[in-house]
Amino acid sequence: MASTLEKFIHSLDPRSLPRVLQIQSGIYFQGSIYEMFGNECCLSTGEVIKVIGFKINKLIASICENNEDSQFSAKVELPLNFPGLYKVVADKTPYISIEEITRKVAIGSTRFGHPCFYSSEDIKLANLTIKQGEQITFNSVEEVNGTMAVNCGVVRNNQSHSFTLPLSQDGKFYECEDDQIYTLKEIAEWKIPRCRKRIVKLSNTLHAWDSSNPLPENFDGCLILTPVYEVQAVMKFRKDIVHILSDLDVEVKDITDCYDISSFLQPLSLEDVFERTSREFPMVAEIMEGPLGRQKPYNLLHIGKEIVIHKKYQATRVLASEIRSDSPKRHFLIPMTYKGKFKRRPREFPTAYDLEIARSEREQLHVVATKAFDSPHTELFSVSVGDQFLVQQRQTSEVLYEGRKKVIDVLACEQILSDAYKEVLLPMYMEGGFVEVIHDKKQYQLSEICKEFRLPFNVKVSVRDLSIKEDVLAAVPGLQLEEEITDSYLLISSASSPVESWEIPVYRFNMSVHLLSKDVQTDIPPMTKTTVEEISEEEYYMVRRFENQTLHPPPRPPKKPAALAPKPVSAVSKQITSDVLQSTKNCDFCLCLEKGLSCYSR
């Protein structure tokens, strides 16, 4: 039975891909040239295409000035990067089974992929009864004892209880209210159920309104979002991937069950290639869709290019961010083979607790206070802007608090005076401000920093990497090396001239290939190239989110007693910070030399 392309894509389960469609009729009757993203294709009646994927390309928003129950009026087109933060309005229409939820709602490993529902009646399980109206978090879908089920959780009395619900579980399941705010892109990827509308309410505009904004000025109503999908498809006699918008006035018919799907080329994403067993490498492939970019290896990987994929593996990168007070910051993934050298830059610490985390056995941490702090206890030290300290160790101290003696955590330090040292104790809850004094003038390789110091760590490139034409890190005034991550890579080379090989990231490289039945030499080119990869803000948070899934969060700093209030920041604190960061102020009042240290300013 024929349907519009839009209706077919809106109801299509991604798990059923690929699907073979035959063009039935539409404005492209008898054939017409259609162009999108630089790809031309002819959609004529009777044409057969294989749909291999689809994603939301843009959103059509119906505007409601008052609330979600009012009449929606004008429609506007919104790109996924349209600025603003939005709250999702809970869908009032129930789902009739767990299977329907898994088919229509995105469930995944990130925090966006954990939707919450409640049942209109009790659900009795073997060891647990889920009460009517109780919030159920859906975490993942997997096979349990041969039956597909959803891993779920409920929280009672601050304790989490896990259980599974089979896809066959019937009932009435309603969306819970969501108090989080999202960008349009996040909503498009995670929060629009298939075959359903999604109403959102604007929470924050992020930018001042101007005449180019399609939404009304001072708009605080609701939007009903309808996605327009970009469909990726393969045509019978083409070696590239074509892109078609789902709102084209074209009727299609699903003929997958009666068509030889193997007669089409089989496009593979880099993720598909990576999932192949190690025994299948090396392999020869032809690029069907290449990445954008003018630098190597991007400019070498064009459509039709034959490459050798030598192997798959995990490699270590250091995630680094530009040090700057304003945004946006630039983010980088630096390979361990980077040949440039770094010099240290001062770190800033907002609390005494951060000093405790940063101190190491390798060297004594030397800091200058940039914010004053009045201690409420005579046993503890009051800090003035400009005070210098050598951080010693964490310990406990007995103080008088509300007429009673109380043991609290403190940080033992040595205050550096003009001609002596003074032992002092700082409360761990102290909300101060400190900047590090650097005595170390050594130049470090990246591997040395990761081995000898604890990340995060502030540096600046002192000697650029001469093995690459343009070292993007050399122009950055300061970098914070945040953490080591492990990522997936493929090693590739040109099939026609295998002089050098390149590492390409599997999850951040938009490229599709199809495999060729050709003999391939097993020798890897002697020269392997790695690049410093500059990543977007979105990729940065995805990398951190993925990496931190297996890490335990750091312990929370101790709370400051409620009766204590921080002292206002001194007007000269910014000047102190600037002086230390720029290393231009003479350190006449410190005893660095007596401690065997060379002063940062000399």
Coordinates of N, CA and C in Angstrom, one line a residue, residues 34-229:
Y34 N 16.4 16.2 -8.8 CA 16.3 16.8 -7.4 C 17.7 16.9 -6.8
E35 N 18.0 18.1 -6.3 CA 19.3 18.3 -5.8 C 19.3 18.8 -4.3
M36 N 20.2 18.2 -3.5 CA 20.3 18.5 -2.1 C 21.7 18.2 -1.6
F37 N 22.3 19.2 -0.9 CA 23.6 19.0 -0.4 C 24.6 18.6 -1.5
G38 N 24.4 19.2 -2.7 CA 25.3 18.9 -3.8 C 25.1 17.6 -4.5
N39 N 24.1 16.8 -4.1 CA 23.8 15.5 -4.7 C 22.6 15.6 -5.6
E40 N 22.7 15.2 -6.9 CA 21.6 15.2 -7.8 C 21.1 13.8 -8.0
C41 N 19.8 13.6 -8.0 CA 19.2 12.3 -8.3 C 17.9 12.5 -9.0
C42 N 17.5 11.5 -9.8 CA 16.3 11.6 -10.5 C 15.3 10.6 -9.9
L43 N 14.2 11.2 -9.3 CA 13.1 10.3 -8.7 C 12.0 10.2 -9.7
S44 N 12.0 9.1 -10.5 CA 11.0 8.9 -11.5 C 10.1 7.8 -11.0
T45 N 8.9 7.8 -11.5 CA 7.9 6.8 -11.2 C 8.5 5.4 -11.5
G46 N 8.4 4.5 -10.5 CA 9.0 3.2 -10.7 C 10.4 3.0 -10.2
E47 N 11.1 4.1 -9.9 CA 12.4 4.1 -9.4 C 12.5 3.4 -8.0
V48 N 13.5 2.6 -7.8 CA 13.7 1.8 -6.6 C 14.9 2.4 -5.8
I49 N 14.7 2.7 -4.5 CA 15.8 3.2 -3.7 C 15.8 2.3 -2.4
K50 N 17.0 2.3 -1.8 CA 17.2 1.6 -0.5 C 17.4 2.6 0.6
V51 N 16.5 2.7 1.5 CA 16.7 3.7 2.6 C 17.6 3.0 3.7
I52 N 18.7 3.7 4.0 CA 19.7 3.2 4.9 C 19.8 3.9 6.2
G53 N 19.1 5.1 6.3 CA 19.1 5.9 7.5 C 18.3 7.1 7.4
F54 N 18.0 7.7 8.5 CA 17.3 9.0 8.5 C 17.6 9.7 9.8
K55 N 17.6 11.1 9.7 CA 17.8 11.9 10.9 C 17.0 13.2 10.7
I56 N 16.7 13.8 11.8 CA 16.0 15.1 11.8 C 16.9 16.2 11.2
N57 N 16.3 16.9 10.2 CA 17.1 17.9 9.5 C 16.7 19.3 10.0
K58 N 15.4 19.5 10.3 CA 14.9 20.8 10.8 C 13.5 20.5 11.4
L59 N 13.0 21.5 12.0 CA 11.7 21.4 12.7 C 10.7 22.5 12.2
I60 N 9.5 22.0 12.0 CA 8.4 23.0 11.7 C 7.6 23.2 13.0
A61 N 7.6 24.5 13.5 CA 7.0 24.8 14.8 C 5.7 25.6 14.6
S62 N 4.6 25.1 15.2 CA 3.4 25.8 15.2 C 3.4 26.7 16.5
I63 N 3.0 27.9 16.4 CA 3.2 28.9 17.5 C 1.8 29.0 18.3
C64 N 1.9 28.9 19.6 CA 0.8 29.1 20.4 C 1.2 30.2 21.4
E65 N 0.5 31.3 21.5 CA 0.9 32.5 22.3 C 0.6 32.3 23.8
N66 N -0.3 31.4 24.2 CA -0.7 31.3 25.6 C -0.2 30.0 26.2
N67 N -0.9 28.9 26.0 CA -0.5 27.6 26.6 C -0.8 26.5 25.7
E68 N -0.4 25.3 26.1 CA -0.5 24.1 25.2 C -1.9 23.8 24.9
D69 N -2.9 24.3 25.7 CA -4.3 23.9 25.4 C -5.0 24.9 24.4
S70 N -4.3 26.0 24.1 CA -4.8 27.0 23.2 C -4.7 26.6 21.7
Q71 N -5.3 27.3 20.8 CA -5.2 27.0 19.4 C -3.8 27.5 18.9
F72 N -3.2 26.6 18.1 CA -1.9 26.9 17.5 C -2.2 27.6 16.1
S73 N -1.4 28.6 15.9 CA -1.6 29.5 14.7 C -0.5 29.3 13.7
A74 N 0.3 30.3 13.6 CA 1.3 30.4 12.5 C 2.3 29.3 12.6
K75 N 2.9 28.9 11.5 CA 4.0 27.9 11.5 C 5.3 28.6 11.0
V76 N 6.4 28.2 11.6 CA 7.7 28.7 11.2 C 8.7 27.5 11.1
E77 N 9.7 27.7 10.4 CA 10.7 26.7 10.2 C 11.9 27.1 11.1
L78 N 12.3 26.1 12.0 CA 13.4 26.3 12.9 C 14.6 25.3 12.6
P79 N 15.8 25.8 12.4 CA 16.9 24.9 12.3 C 17.3 24.3 13.7
L80 N 18.0 23.2 13.7 CA 18.3 22.5 14.9 C 19.2 23.4 15.8
N81 N 20.0 24.3 15.3 CA 20.8 25.1 16.1 C 20.2 26.4 16.5
F82 N 18.8 26.5 16.3 CA 18.1 27.7 16.7 C 18.4 28.0 18.2
P83 N 18.8 29.2 18.6 CA 19.2 29.4 20.0 C 17.9 29.4 20.9
G84 N 18.2 29.0 22.2 CA 17.2 29.0 23.2 C 17.2 27.7 23.9
L85 N 16.6 27.8 25.1 CA 16.4 26.6 26.0 C 15.0 26.3 26.2
Y86 N 14.5 25.1 26.2 CA 13.1 24.7 26.2 C 12.8 23.7 27.2
K87 N 11.6 23.8 27.8 CA 11.1 22.7 28.6 C 10.1 21.9 27.8
V88 N 10.2 20.6 28.1 CA 9.3 19.6 27.4 C 8.0 19.5 28.1
V89 N 6.8 19.7 27.4 CA 5.5 19.5 28.0 C 5.2 18.0 28.0
A90 N 4.8 17.4 29.1 CA 4.5 16.0 29.1 C 3.3 15.7 28.2
D91 N 3.4 14.6 27.4 CA 2.4 14.1 26.5 C 1.2 13.6 27.4
K92 N 0.0 14.0 27.1 CA -1.2 13.6 27.9 C -1.8 12.3 27.4
T93 N -1.3 11.9 26.2 CA -1.9 10.6 25.6 C -1.1 9.4 26.1
P94 N -1.7 8.4 26.7 CA -0.9 7.3 27.3 C -0.4 6.4 26.2
Y95 N 0.6 5.6 26.6 CA 1.1 4.5 25.8 C 0.5 3.3 26.3
I96 N 0.1 2.3 25.4 CA -0.7 1.2 25.9 C 0.1 0.0 26.2
S97 N 1.4 0.0 26.0 CA 2.3 -1.1 26.3 C 3.8 -0.6 26.4
I98 N 4.6 -1.4 27.1 CA 6.0 -1.1 27.1 C 6.6 -1.2 25.7
E99 N 6.1 -2.1 24.9 CA 6.6 -2.3 23.5 C 6.4 -1.0 22.7
E100 N 5.2 -0.4 22.9 CA 5.0 0.9 22.2 C 6.0 2.0 22.6
I101 N 6.3 2.0 23.9 CA 7.2 3.0 24.4 C 8.6 2.8 23.7
T102 N 9.1 1.6 23.7 CA 10.4 1.3 23.1 C 10.4 1.5 21.6
R103 N 9.3 1.4 21.0 CA 9.2 1.6 19.5 C 9.2 3.1 19.2
K104 N 8.6 4.0 20.1 CA 8.4 5.3 19.7 C 9.3 6.3 20.5
V105 N 9.9 5.9 21.6 CA 10.6 6.8 22.5 C 12.1 6.4 22.4
A106 N 13.0 7.4 22.3 CA 14.4 7.1 22.3 C 14.9 6.7 23.7
I107 N 15.5 5.5 23.8 CA 16.1 5.1 25.1 C 17.5 4.7 24.8
G108 N 18.4 5.4 25.6 CA 19.9 5.2 25.3 C 20.7 5.3 26.6
S109 N 22.0 5.3 26.4 CA 23.0 5.3 27.5 C 23.3 6.7 28.1
T110 N 22.9 7.8 27.4 CA 23.2 9.1 27.9 C 22.1 9.6 28.8
R111 N 22.3 10.7 29.5 CA 21.2 11.2 30.4 C 20.0 11.6 29.7
F112 N 20.1 11.9 28.4 CA 18.9 12.2 27.6 C 18.0 11.0 27.3
G113 N 18.6 9.8 27.3 CA 18.0 8.6 26.9 C 17.4 7.8 28.1
H114 N 17.0 8.5 29.2 CA 16.4 7.8 30.3 C 15.0 8.5 30.6
P115 N 14.0 8.2 29.7 CA 12.7 8.8 29.9 C 12.0 8.2 31.1
C116 N 11.1 9.0 31.6 CA 10.3 8.6 32.8 C 8.8 8.5 32.6
F117 N 8.2 7.5 33.1 CA 6.7 7.3 32.9 C 6.1 6.8 34.2
Y118 N 4.8 6.9 34.3 CA 4.1 6.3 35.4 C 2.9 5.5 34.9
S119 N 2.5 4.5 35.7 CA 1.4 3.7 35.3 C 0.1 4.1 36.0
S120 N -1.0 4.0 35.3 CA -2.3 4.4 35.9 C -2.8 3.4 36.9
E121 N -2.1 2.2 37.0 CA -2.5 1.3 38.0 C -1.3 0.5 38.5
D122 N -1.4 -0.2 39.6 CA -0.3 -0.9 40.2 C 0.2 -2.0 39.3
I123 N 1.6 -2.2 39.3 CA 2.2 -3.3 38.5 C 2.8 -4.2 39.5
K124 N 2.4 -5.4 39.6 CA 2.9 -6.4 40.6 C 3.9 -7.3 39.9
L125 N 5.2 -7.2 40.5 CA 6.3 -8.0 40.0 C 6.6 -9.1 41.1
A126 N 7.6 -9.9 40.8 CA 7.9 -11.0 41.7 C 8.3 -10.5 43.1
N127 N 9.2 -9.5 43.1 CA 9.7 -9.0 44.4 C 9.4 -7.6 44.7
L128 N 8.5 -7.0 43.8 CA 8.3 -5.5 44.0 C 6.9 -5.2 43.4
T129 N 6.3 -4.2 44.0 CA 5.0 -3.7 43.4 C 5.3 -2.2 43.0
I130 N 5.1 -1.9 41.8 CA 5.2 -0.6 41.3 C 3.8 0.1 41.5
K131 N 3.8 1.2 42.3 CA 2.6 1.8 42.7 C 2.0 2.7 41.6
Q132 N 0.7 2.8 41.6 CA 0.1 3.8 40.7 C 0.6 5.2 40.8
G133 N 1.1 5.8 39.7 CA 1.6 7.1 39.7 C 3.0 7.2 40.1
E134 N 3.7 6.1 40.4 CA 5.1 6.2 40.8 C 6.0 6.3 39.6
Q135 N 7.0 7.2 39.7 CA 7.9 7.5 38.5 C 8.8 6.3 38.2
I136 N 8.7 5.8 37.0 CA 9.6 4.7 36.5 C 10.6 5.3 35.5
T137 N 11.9 5.1 35.8 CA 12.9 5.5 34.8 C 13.3 4.3 33.9
F138 N 13.2 4.6 32.6 CA 13.6 3.5 31.6 C 15.1 3.7 31.3
N139 N 15.9 2.7 31.6 CA 17.4 2.9 31.4 C 17.9 2.3 30.1
S140 N 17.5 1.1 29.8 CA 18.0 0.4 28.6 C 17.1 -0.7 28.2
V141 N 17.2 -1.2 26.9 CA 16.5 -2.3 26.4 C 17.4 -3.4 26.1
E142 N 17.1 -4.6 26.6 CA 18.0 -5.7 26.3 C 17.3 -7.0 26.5
E143 N 17.9 -8.1 26.1 CA 17.3 -9.5 26.2 C 17.6 -10.0 27.6
V144 N 16.5 -10.5 28.3 CA 16.6 -11.1 29.6 C 16.0 -12.4 29.6
N145 N 16.8 -13.5 29.7 CA 16.3 -14.9 29.7 C 15.5 -15.2 28.4
G146 N 16.0 -14.7 27.3 CA 15.3 -15.0 26.0 C 14.2 -14.1 25.7
T147 N 13.8 -13.1 26.6 CA 12.7 -12.2 26.3 C 13.2 -10.8 26.4
M148 N 12.8 -10.0 25.4 CA 13.1 -8.6 25.3 C 12.4 -7.8 26.5
A149 N 13.2 -7.0 27.2 CA 12.7 -6.3 28.3 C 13.4 -5.0 28.5
V150 N 12.8 -4.1 29.3 CA 13.4 -2.8 29.6 C 13.9 -2.8 31.1
N151 N 15.2 -2.4 31.2 CA 15.7 -2.2 32.6 C 15.2 -0.9 33.1
C152 N 14.5 -1.0 34.3 CA 13.9 0.2 34.9 C 14.4 0.4 36.3
G153 N 14.0 1.5 36.8 CA 14.3 1.8 38.2 C 13.3 2.8 38.8
V154 N 13.1 2.6 40.1 CA 12.3 3.6 40.9 C 13.1 4.0 42.1
V155 N 12.9 5.2 42.6 CA 13.6 5.7 43.8 C 12.6 5.8 45.0
R156 N 12.9 5.2 46.1 CA 12.1 5.2 47.3 C 12.9 5.5 48.5
N157 N 12.6 6.6 49.2 CA 13.4 6.9 50.4 C 14.8 7.1 50.1
N158 N 15.1 7.7 48.9 CA 16.5 8.0 48.5 C 17.3 6.7 48.1
Q159 N 16.6 5.6 48.0 CA 17.2 4.4 47.6 C 16.6 3.9 46.2
S160 N 17.5 3.5 45.3 CA 17.1 3.1 44.0 C 16.8 1.6 44.0
H161 N 15.7 1.2 43.3 CA 15.3 -0.2 43.2 C 15.3 -0.5 41.7
S162 N 16.0 -1.5 41.2 CA 16.0 -1.9 39.8 C 15.2 -3.1 39.5
F163 N 14.6 -3.1 38.3 CA 13.7 -4.2 37.9 C 13.6 -4.2 36.4
T164 N 13.0 -5.2 35.8 CA 12.8 -5.3 34.4 C 11.3 -5.4 34.1
L165 N 10.9 -4.8 33.0 CA 9.5 -4.9 32.5 C 9.6 -5.5 31.1
P166 N 8.8 -6.6 30.8 CA 8.8 -7.2 29.5 C 8.1 -6.3 28.5
L167 N 8.5 -6.3 27.2 CA 7.9 -5.5 26.2 C 6.4 -5.8 26.1
S168 N 6.0 -7.0 26.5 CA 4.6 -7.4 26.4 C 3.7 -6.9 27.5
Q169 N 4.3 -6.1 28.5 CA 3.5 -5.6 29.6 C 2.6 -4.5 29.1
D170 N 1.3 -4.8 29.3 CA 0.2 -3.8 28.9 C -0.1 -2.9 30.0
G171 N -0.9 -1.9 29.7 CA -1.4 -0.9 30.7 C -1.5 0.5 30.1
K172 N -1.6 1.4 30.9 CA -1.7 2.8 30.5 C -0.5 3.5 31.1
F173 N 0.5 3.9 30.3 CA 1.7 4.6 30.8 C 1.8 6.0 30.3
Y174 N 1.9 6.9 31.2 CA 1.9 8.4 30.9 C 3.3 8.9 31.1
E175 N 3.7 9.9 30.3 CA 4.9 10.6 30.5 C 4.9 11.4 31.8
C176 N 6.0 11.4 32.5 CA 6.2 12.2 33.7 C 6.6 13.6 33.3
E177 N 6.3 14.6 34.2 CA 6.7 16.0 33.9 C 8.2 16.0 34.0
D178 N 8.8 16.8 33.1 CA 10.3 16.9 33.0 C 10.7 18.3 33.4
D179 N 11.5 18.4 34.5 CA 11.9 19.7 34.9 C 13.2 20.2 34.3
Q180 N 13.8 19.4 33.4 CA 15.0 19.8 32.8 C 14.8 20.7 31.6
I181 N 15.8 21.4 31.2 CA 15.7 22.3 30.0 C 16.7 21.8 28.9
Y182 N 16.3 21.9 27.7 CA 17.1 21.3 26.6 C 17.2 22.3 25.4
T183 N 18.2 22.1 24.6 CA 18.3 22.8 23.3 C 17.4 22.1 22.3
L184 N 17.1 22.8 21.2 CA 16.3 22.2 20.2 C 16.9 21.0 19.6
K185 N 18.2 21.0 19.5 CA 18.9 19.8 18.9 C 18.7 18.6 19.8
E186 N 18.9 18.8 21.1 CA 18.7 17.7 22.1 C 17.2 17.2 22.1
I187 N 16.3 18.1 21.9 CA 14.9 17.7 21.9 C 14.7 16.9 20.6
A188 N 15.2 17.3 19.5 CA 15.1 16.6 18.2 C 15.6 15.2 18.2
E189 N 16.8 15.1 18.9 CA 17.4 13.8 18.9 C 16.9 12.8 19.9
W190 N 16.3 13.3 21.0 CA 15.9 12.4 22.1 C 14.5 12.6 22.6
K191 N 13.8 13.7 22.4 CA 12.6 13.9 23.0 C 11.3 14.1 22.1
I192 N 11.5 13.7 20.9 CA 10.3 13.7 20.0 C 9.9 12.3 19.7
P193 N 8.8 11.8 20.3 CA 8.4 10.4 20.0 C 8.0 10.2 18.6
R194 N 8.1 9.0 18.0 CA 7.7 8.7 16.7 C 6.2 8.7 16.6
C195 N 5.7 9.3 15.5 CA 4.2 9.4 15.2 C 3.5 10.2 16.3
R196 N 4.2 11.1 17.0 CA 3.5 11.9 18.0 C 4.0 13.3 17.9
K197 N 3.1 14.2 18.4 CA 3.6 15.6 18.4 C 4.4 15.9 19.7
R198 N 5.2 16.9 19.7 CA 5.9 17.3 20.9 C 5.7 18.8 21.1
I199 N 5.1 19.1 22.3 CA 4.9 20.5 22.7 C 6.0 20.9 23.6
V200 N 6.7 22.1 23.4 CA 7.7 22.6 24.2 C 7.4 24.0 24.6
K201 N 7.9 24.5 25.7 CA 7.7 25.8 26.2 C 9.1 26.5 26.3
L202 N 9.2 27.7 25.7 CA 10.5 28.4 25.7 C 10.8 28.8 27.1
S203 N 12.0 28.5 27.6 CA 12.4 28.8 28.9 C 13.4 29.9 29.0
N204 N 14.3 30.0 28.0 CA 15.4 31.0 28.0 C 15.7 31.3 26.5
T205 N 15.7 32.5 26.1 CA 16.0 32.9 24.7 C 17.5 32.9 24.3
L206 N 18.3 33.1 25.3 CA 19.8 33.1 25.1 C 20.3 34.3 24.3
H207 N 19.5 34.9 23.4 CA 19.9 36.0 22.6 C 18.8 37.1 22.6
A208 N 19.2 38.3 22.5 CA 18.2 39.4 22.3 C 17.4 39.2 21.0
W209 N 16.1 39.5 21.1 CA 15.2 39.4 19.9 C 15.6 40.4 18.8
D210 N 15.6 40.0 17.6 CA 15.7 40.9 16.5 C 14.8 40.5 15.4
S211 N 14.7 41.3 14.3 CA 13.7 41.1 13.2 C 13.9 39.8 12.5
S212 N 15.1 39.2 12.6 CA 15.3 37.9 11.8 C 14.8 36.7 12.6
N213 N 14.4 36.9 13.9 CA 13.9 35.8 14.7 C 12.5 35.5 14.2
P214 N 12.2 34.2 13.9 CA 10.9 33.9 13.4 C 9.8 33.8 14.5
L215 N 10.2 33.8 15.8 CA 9.2 33.8 16.8 C 8.9 35.2 17.2
P216 N 7.6 35.4 17.7 CA 7.2 36.8 18.1 C 8.1 37.4 19.2
E217 N 8.2 38.7 19.2 CA 9.0 39.4 20.3 C 8.3 39.1 21.6
N218 N 9.2 38.9 22.6 CA 8.7 38.6 24.0 C 7.9 37.3 24.1
F219 N 8.1 36.4 23.2 CA 7.3 35.2 23.1 C 7.5 34.3 24.4
D220 N 6.5 33.9 25.0 CA 6.6 33.0 26.2 C 5.5 31.9 26.2
G221 N 5.1 31.6 25.0 CA 4.1 30.6 24.8 C 4.7 29.2 24.5
C222 N 3.9 28.4 23.8 CA 4.3 27.0 23.5 C 4.5 26.8 22.0
L223 N 5.3 25.8 21.6 CA 5.5 25.4 20.2 C 5.2 24.0 20.1
I224 N 4.5 23.6 19.0 CA 4.3 22.2 18.7 C 5.2 21.9 17.6
L225 N 6.1 20.9 17.8 CA 7.2 20.7 16.9 C 6.9 19.5 16.0
T226 N 7.1 19.6 14.7 CA 7.0 18.5 13.8 C 8.3 18.4 13.0
P227 N 9.0 17.2 13.1 CA 10.3 17.0 12.5 C 10.2 16.8 11.0
V228 N 11.2 17.4 10.3 CA 11.4 17.1 8.9 C 12.7 16.3 8.8
Y229 N 12.6 15.1 8.3 CA 13.8 14.2 8.3 C 14.6 14.3 7.0

